[in-house]
């Protein structure tokens, strides 16, 4: 099992246990994406805590580094391993609720520019069938890294897409997951 496999399993367990899981599902069905992002942020922060990480995000301000922020580096969620002082994050995540592929691509670029063991971009689509085209569009970002840049990426990069169409399978079938293969420069279904 990889870190991303462990994190995905812990995330789905956190969603299942999350006291507001029904609100997250309803926000998805009703396409209230600001609410979807707020509830999803809570679940992501809870999942990070299950790894012993301290996560900073909107509504979850921490003094992890000597400078206190809700969002470090304008990333939606930045999680740090225990301890203090200046250090690299364990994980960085963007929770992109825009329906525009370019905005999701920008979120992917942001996390790829960050050194972390785990990078995840969460996004939302009305239909799960929109996922393959989104992933194909995101390959332009990966191609922009060049072969050397892609091969020098440390850690793992995931795309997690929730879709309204799959809300009846919430949470397990609701989220579709892809992992970037640094060797091929492609995203593979998890």
PDB file of C-alpha atoms in Angstrom:
ATOM      1  CA  UNK A   1       0.000   0.000   0.000  1.00  0.00           C
ATOM      2  CA  UNK A   2       1.190   3.499  -0.792  1.00  0.00           C
ATOM      3  CA  UNK A   3       0.629   6.693   1.165  1.00  0.00           C
ATOM      4  CA  UNK A   4      -2.065   7.678  -1.323  1.00  0.00           C
ATOM      5  CA  UNK A   5      -3.863   4.343  -0.885  1.00  0.00           C
ATOM      6  CA  UNK A   6      -3.772   4.745   2.889  1.00  0.00           C
ATOM      7  CA  UNK A   7      -4.898   8.367   2.670  1.00  0.00           C
ATOM      8  CA  UNK A   8      -7.781   7.565   0.312  1.00  0.00           C
ATOM      9  CA  UNK A   9      -9.013   4.785   2.628  1.00  0.00           C
ATOM     10  CA  UNK A  10      -8.746   7.083   5.665  1.00  0.00           C
ATOM     11  CA  UNK A  11     -10.519   9.867   3.767  1.00  0.00           C
ATOM     12  CA  UNK A  12     -13.450   7.631   2.820  1.00  0.00           C
ATOM     13  CA  UNK A  13     -13.681   6.448   6.423  1.00  0.00           C
ATOM     14  CA  UNK A  14     -13.652  10.075   7.611  1.00  0.00           C
ATOM     15  CA  UNK A  15     -16.431  10.952   5.162  1.00  0.00           C
ATOM     16  CA  UNK A  16     -18.455   7.975   6.342  1.00  0.00           C
ATOM     17  CA  UNK A  17     -18.061   9.014  10.002  1.00  0.00           C
ATOM     18  CA  UNK A  18     -18.324  12.753   9.376  1.00  0.00           C
ATOM     19  CA  UNK A  19     -21.233  14.166  11.379  1.00  0.00           C
ATOM     20  CA  UNK A  20     -22.220  16.377   8.447  1.00  0.00           C
ATOM     21  CA  UNK A  21     -21.801  13.726   5.723  1.00  0.00           C
ATOM     22  CA  UNK A  22     -25.439  14.122   4.716  1.00  0.00           C
ATOM     23  CA  UNK A  23     -24.839  17.878   4.324  1.00  0.00           C
ATOM     24  CA  UNK A  24     -21.822  17.188   2.091  1.00  0.00           C
ATOM     25  CA  UNK A  25     -23.928  14.842  -0.023  1.00  0.00           C
ATOM     26  CA  UNK A  26     -26.840  17.315  -0.210  1.00  0.00           C
ATOM     27  CA  UNK A  27     -24.499  20.156  -1.196  1.00  0.00           C
ATOM     28  CA  UNK A  28     -23.229  17.928  -3.997  1.00  0.00           C
ATOM     29  CA  UNK A  29     -26.686  16.971  -5.240  1.00  0.00           C
ATOM     30  CA  UNK A  30     -27.889  20.576  -5.135  1.00  0.00           C
ATOM     31  CA  UNK A  31     -24.618  21.869  -6.619  1.00  0.00           C
ATOM     32  CA  UNK A  32     -24.066  24.275  -3.736  1.00  0.00           C
ATOM     33  CA  UNK A  33     -20.359  24.151  -4.378  1.00  0.00           C
ATOM     34  CA  UNK A  34     -19.279  26.714  -1.778  1.00  0.00           C
ATOM     35  CA  UNK A  35     -20.953  24.527   0.876  1.00  0.00           C
ATOM     36  CA  UNK A  36     -19.482  21.408  -0.740  1.00  0.00           C
ATOM     37  CA  UNK A  37     -16.020  22.943  -0.382  1.00  0.00           C
ATOM     38  CA  UNK A  38     -16.595  23.965   3.241  1.00  0.00           C
ATOM     39  CA  UNK A  39     -17.784  20.499   4.306  1.00  0.00           C
ATOM     40  CA  UNK A  40     -15.101  18.782   2.239  1.00  0.00           C
ATOM     41  CA  UNK A  41     -12.449  20.946   3.918  1.00  0.00           C
ATOM     42  CA  UNK A  42     -13.592  19.675   7.323  1.00  0.00           C
ATOM     43  CA  UNK A  43     -13.300  16.054   6.167  1.00  0.00           C
ATOM     44  CA  UNK A  44      -9.868  16.606   4.628  1.00  0.00           C
ATOM     45  CA  UNK A  45      -8.579  18.267   7.809  1.00  0.00           C
ATOM     46  CA  UNK A  46     -10.000  15.396   9.900  1.00  0.00           C
ATOM     47  CA  UNK A  47      -8.318  12.862   7.607  1.00  0.00           C
ATOM     48  CA  UNK A  48      -4.986  14.659   7.959  1.00  0.00           C
ATOM     49  CA  UNK A  49      -5.364  14.517  11.747  1.00  0.00           C
ATOM     50  CA  UNK A  50      -5.792  10.732  11.527  1.00  0.00           C
ATOM     51  CA  UNK A  51      -2.232  10.648  10.120  1.00  0.00           C
ATOM     52  CA  UNK A  52      -0.914  12.756  12.981  1.00  0.00           C
ATOM     53  CA  UNK A  53      -0.628  15.773  10.697  1.00  0.00           C
ATOM     54  CA  UNK A  54      -1.764  19.273  11.589  1.00  0.00           C
ATOM     55  CA  UNK A  55      -3.654  20.844   8.705  1.00  0.00           C
ATOM     56  CA  UNK A  56      -4.235  24.503   8.098  1.00  0.00           C
ATOM     57  CA  UNK A  57      -7.193  25.609   5.958  1.00  0.00           C
ATOM     58  CA  UNK A  58     -10.068  28.078   5.905  1.00  0.00           C
ATOM     59  CA  UNK A  59     -11.835  27.659   9.215  1.00  0.00           C
ATOM     60  CA  UNK A  60      -8.856  25.707  10.567  1.00  0.00           C
ATOM     61  CA  UNK A  61      -6.207  28.316  11.326  1.00  0.00           C
ATOM     62  CA  UNK A  62      -3.144  26.985  13.101  1.00  0.00           C
ATOM     63  CA  UNK A  63       0.206  28.281  14.223  1.00  0.00           C
ATOM     64  CA  UNK A  64       2.072  25.414  12.589  1.00  0.00           C
ATOM     65  CA  UNK A  65       4.893  27.564  11.288  1.00  0.00           C
ATOM     66  CA  UNK A  66       6.222  30.626  13.103  1.00  0.00           C
ATOM     67  CA  UNK A  67       3.779  32.615  10.913  1.00  0.00           C
ATOM     68  CA  UNK A  68       0.112  31.767  11.564  1.00  0.00           C
ATOM     69  CA  UNK A  69      -2.154  31.335   8.514  1.00  0.00           C
ATOM     70  CA  UNK A  70      -5.376  29.659   7.459  1.00  0.00           C
ATOM     71  CA  UNK A  71      -3.985  29.009   3.998  1.00  0.00           C
ATOM     72  CA  UNK A  72      -0.258  28.682   3.499  1.00  0.00           C
ATOM     73  CA  UNK A  73       1.016  29.499  -0.004  1.00  0.00           C
ATOM     74  CA  UNK A  74      -2.645  30.166  -0.977  1.00  0.00           C
ATOM     75  CA  UNK A  75      -3.217  26.404  -1.014  1.00  0.00           C
ATOM     76  CA  UNK A  76      -6.576  25.292   0.377  1.00  0.00           C
ATOM     77  CA  UNK A  77      -5.118  22.709   2.765  1.00  0.00           C
ATOM     78  CA  UNK A  78      -1.505  22.340   3.883  1.00  0.00           C
ATOM     79  CA  UNK A  79      -0.735  19.542   6.343  1.00  0.00           C
ATOM     80  CA  UNK A  80       2.440  19.267   8.383  1.00  0.00           C
ATOM     81  CA  UNK A  81       3.922  16.373  10.334  1.00  0.00           C
ATOM     82  CA  UNK A  82       4.296  16.832  14.101  1.00  0.00           C
ATOM     83  CA  UNK A  83       6.882  19.152  15.535  1.00  0.00           C
ATOM     84  CA  UNK A  84       7.583  22.789  15.017  1.00  0.00           C
ATOM     85  CA  UNK A  85       9.725  25.061  12.933  1.00  0.00           C
ATOM     86  CA  UNK A  86      10.168  25.572   9.229  1.00  0.00           C
ATOM     87  CA  UNK A  87       9.687  22.346   7.283  1.00  0.00           C
ATOM     88  CA  UNK A  88       8.139  20.977   4.126  1.00  0.00           C
ATOM     89  CA  UNK A  89       4.487  19.960   4.259  1.00  0.00           C
ATOM     90  CA  UNK A  90       3.477  16.303   4.340  1.00  0.00           C
ATOM     91  CA  UNK A  91       0.512  17.029   2.071  1.00  0.00           C
ATOM     92  CA  UNK A  92      -1.003  19.863   0.054  1.00  0.00           C
ATOM     93  CA  UNK A  93      -4.499  19.922  -1.352  1.00  0.00           C
ATOM     94  CA  UNK A  94      -6.653  22.110  -3.502  1.00  0.00           C
ATOM     95  CA  UNK A  95     -10.442  21.822  -3.267  1.00  0.00           C
ATOM     96  CA  UNK A  96     -11.521  23.321  -6.548  1.00  0.00           C
ATOM     97  CA  UNK A  97     -15.245  23.854  -6.957  1.00  0.00           C
ATOM     98  CA  UNK A  98     -15.091  25.610 -10.325  1.00  0.00           C
ATOM     99  CA  UNK A  99     -16.747  23.910 -13.274  1.00  0.00           C
ATOM    100  CA  UNK A 100     -13.987  25.200 -15.569  1.00  0.00           C
ATOM    101  CA  UNK A 101     -11.224  22.778 -16.493  1.00  0.00           C
ATOM    102  CA  UNK A 102      -8.691  25.633 -16.634  1.00  0.00           C
ATOM    103  CA  UNK A 103      -9.294  26.432 -12.955  1.00  0.00           C
ATOM    104  CA  UNK A 104      -8.787  22.782 -12.041  1.00  0.00           C
ATOM    105  CA  UNK A 105      -5.643  22.723 -14.183  1.00  0.00           C
ATOM    106  CA  UNK A 106      -4.363  25.759 -12.274  1.00  0.00           C
ATOM    107  CA  UNK A 107      -5.021  23.939  -8.990  1.00  0.00           C
ATOM    108  CA  UNK A 108      -3.048  20.962 -10.270  1.00  0.00           C
ATOM    109  CA  UNK A 109      -0.187  23.225 -11.315  1.00  0.00           C
ATOM    110  CA  UNK A 110      -0.168  24.826  -7.839  1.00  0.00           C
ATOM    111  CA  UNK A 111       0.145  21.515  -6.018  1.00  0.00           C
ATOM    112  CA  UNK A 112       2.754  20.231  -8.481  1.00  0.00           C
ATOM    113  CA  UNK A 113       4.871  23.312  -7.712  1.00  0.00           C
ATOM    114  CA  UNK A 114       4.906  22.335  -4.040  1.00  0.00           C
ATOM    115  CA  UNK A 115       7.246  19.844  -2.409  1.00  0.00           C
ATOM    116  CA  UNK A 116       5.146  17.363  -0.417  1.00  0.00           C
ATOM    117  CA  UNK A 117       4.750  13.623   0.042  1.00  0.00           C
ATOM    118  CA  UNK A 118       1.134  13.829  -1.101  1.00  0.00           C
ATOM    119  CA  UNK A 119      -0.592  16.276  -3.439  1.00  0.00           C
ATOM    120  CA  UNK A 120      -4.321  16.076  -4.119  1.00  0.00           C
ATOM    121  CA  UNK A 121      -6.705  18.127  -6.222  1.00  0.00           C
ATOM    122  CA  UNK A 122     -10.365  17.619  -5.349  1.00  0.00           C
ATOM    123  CA  UNK A 123     -12.873  18.717  -7.952  1.00  0.00           C
ATOM    124  CA  UNK A 124     -16.542  18.366  -8.797  1.00  0.00           C
ATOM    125  CA  UNK A 125     -18.401  17.463 -11.964  1.00  0.00           C
ATOM    126  CA  UNK A 126     -22.103  17.054 -12.629  1.00  0.00           C
ATOM    127  CA  UNK A 127     -21.577  13.714 -14.404  1.00  0.00           C
ATOM    128  CA  UNK A 128     -18.873  11.119 -13.775  1.00  0.00           C
ATOM    129  CA  UNK A 129     -18.546  10.716 -17.548  1.00  0.00           C
ATOM    130  CA  UNK A 130     -16.885  14.141 -17.589  1.00  0.00           C
ATOM    131  CA  UNK A 131     -13.927  12.731 -15.666  1.00  0.00           C
ATOM    132  CA  UNK A 132     -11.957  11.207 -18.555  1.00  0.00           C
ATOM    133  CA  UNK A 133     -12.039  14.470 -20.531  1.00  0.00           C
ATOM    134  CA  UNK A 134     -10.973  16.443 -17.471  1.00  0.00           C
ATOM    135  CA  UNK A 135      -8.069  14.055 -16.882  1.00  0.00           C
ATOM    136  CA  UNK A 136      -7.087  14.340 -20.543  1.00  0.00           C
ATOM    137  CA  UNK A 137      -7.099  18.150 -20.250  1.00  0.00           C
ATOM    138  CA  UNK A 138      -4.974  17.984 -17.083  1.00  0.00           C
ATOM    139  CA  UNK A 139      -2.261  16.108 -18.973  1.00  0.00           C
ATOM    140  CA  UNK A 140      -1.328  19.457 -20.544  1.00  0.00           C
ATOM    141  CA  UNK A 141      -0.199  20.610 -17.082  1.00  0.00           C
ATOM    142  CA  UNK A 142       1.858  17.450 -16.603  1.00  0.00           C
ATOM    143  CA  UNK A 143       3.391  17.828 -20.076  1.00  0.00           C
ATOM    144  CA  UNK A 144       4.410  21.374 -19.149  1.00  0.00           C
ATOM    145  CA  UNK A 145       6.705  19.950 -16.470  1.00  0.00           C
ATOM    146  CA  UNK A 146       8.841  18.301 -19.116  1.00  0.00           C
ATOM    147  CA  UNK A 147      10.297  14.840 -18.708  1.00  0.00           C
ATOM    148  CA  UNK A 148      12.991  15.909 -16.227  1.00  0.00           C
ATOM    149  CA  UNK A 149      10.553  17.915 -14.107  1.00  0.00           C
ATOM    150  CA  UNK A 150       8.077  15.053 -14.026  1.00  0.00           C
ATOM    151  CA  UNK A 151      10.739  12.486 -13.134  1.00  0.00           C
ATOM    152  CA  UNK A 152      12.019  14.718 -10.312  1.00  0.00           C
ATOM    153  CA  UNK A 153       8.633  15.009  -8.626  1.00  0.00           C
ATOM    154  CA  UNK A 154       8.791  13.617  -5.115  1.00  0.00           C
ATOM    155  CA  UNK A 155       5.689  12.139  -3.544  1.00  0.00           C
ATOM    156  CA  UNK A 156       2.375  11.223  -5.096  1.00  0.00           C
ATOM    157  CA  UNK A 157      -0.208  13.289  -6.956  1.00  0.00           C
ATOM    158  CA  UNK A 158      -3.917  12.459  -7.039  1.00  0.00           C
ATOM    159  CA  UNK A 159      -7.045  13.827  -8.624  1.00  0.00           C
ATOM    160  CA  UNK A 160     -10.257  13.117  -6.665  1.00  0.00           C
ATOM    161  CA  UNK A 161     -13.443  13.954  -8.521  1.00  0.00           C
ATOM    162  CA  UNK A 162     -16.870  13.931  -6.934  1.00  0.00           C
ATOM    163  CA  UNK A 163     -19.898  13.863  -9.202  1.00  0.00           C
ATOM    164  CA  UNK A 164     -23.526  14.700  -8.644  1.00  0.00           C
ATOM    165  CA  UNK A 165     -24.534  11.770 -10.833  1.00  0.00           C
ATOM    166  CA  UNK A 166     -22.944   9.338  -8.357  1.00  0.00           C
ATOM    167  CA  UNK A 167     -24.395  10.873  -5.187  1.00  0.00           C
ATOM    168  CA  UNK A 168     -26.531   7.760  -4.612  1.00  0.00           C
ATOM    169  CA  UNK A 169     -23.251   5.868  -4.057  1.00  0.00           C
ATOM    170  CA  UNK A 170     -21.970   8.374  -1.505  1.00  0.00           C
ATOM    171  CA  UNK A 171     -19.233   8.287  -0.324  1.00  0.00           C
ATOM    172  CA  UNK A 172     -17.521   5.231  -1.852  1.00  0.00           C
ATOM    173  CA  UNK A 173     -18.724   5.463  -5.446  1.00  0.00           C
ATOM    174  CA  UNK A 174     -19.105   9.225  -5.368  1.00  0.00           C
ATOM    175  CA  UNK A 175     -15.381  10.012  -5.519  1.00  0.00           C
ATOM    176  CA  UNK A 176     -13.361   8.811  -8.517  1.00  0.00           C
ATOM    177  CA  UNK A 177      -9.594   8.754  -8.025  1.00  0.00           C
ATOM    178  CA  UNK A 178      -6.642   9.023 -10.407  1.00  0.00           C
ATOM    179  CA  UNK A 179      -2.934   8.814  -9.527  1.00  0.00           C
ATOM    180  CA  UNK A 180      -0.181  10.423 -11.610  1.00  0.00           C
ATOM    181  CA  UNK A 181       2.407   7.961 -12.883  1.00  0.00           C
ATOM    182  CA  UNK A 182       5.663   9.920 -13.018  1.00  0.00           C
ATOM    183  CA  UNK A 183       7.180   7.470 -15.480  1.00  0.00           C
ATOM    184  CA  UNK A 184       4.492   7.723 -18.134  1.00  0.00           C
ATOM    185  CA  UNK A 185       3.125  11.180 -17.335  1.00  0.00           C
ATOM    186  CA  UNK A 186      -0.411   9.718 -17.329  1.00  0.00           C
ATOM    187  CA  UNK A 187      -3.082   9.529 -14.675  1.00  0.00           C
ATOM    188  CA  UNK A 188      -4.194   6.012 -13.806  1.00  0.00           C
ATOM    189  CA  UNK A 189      -7.511   5.094 -12.218  1.00  0.00           C
ATOM    190  CA  UNK A 190      -7.058   3.969  -8.617  1.00  0.00           C
TER     191      UNK A 190
END
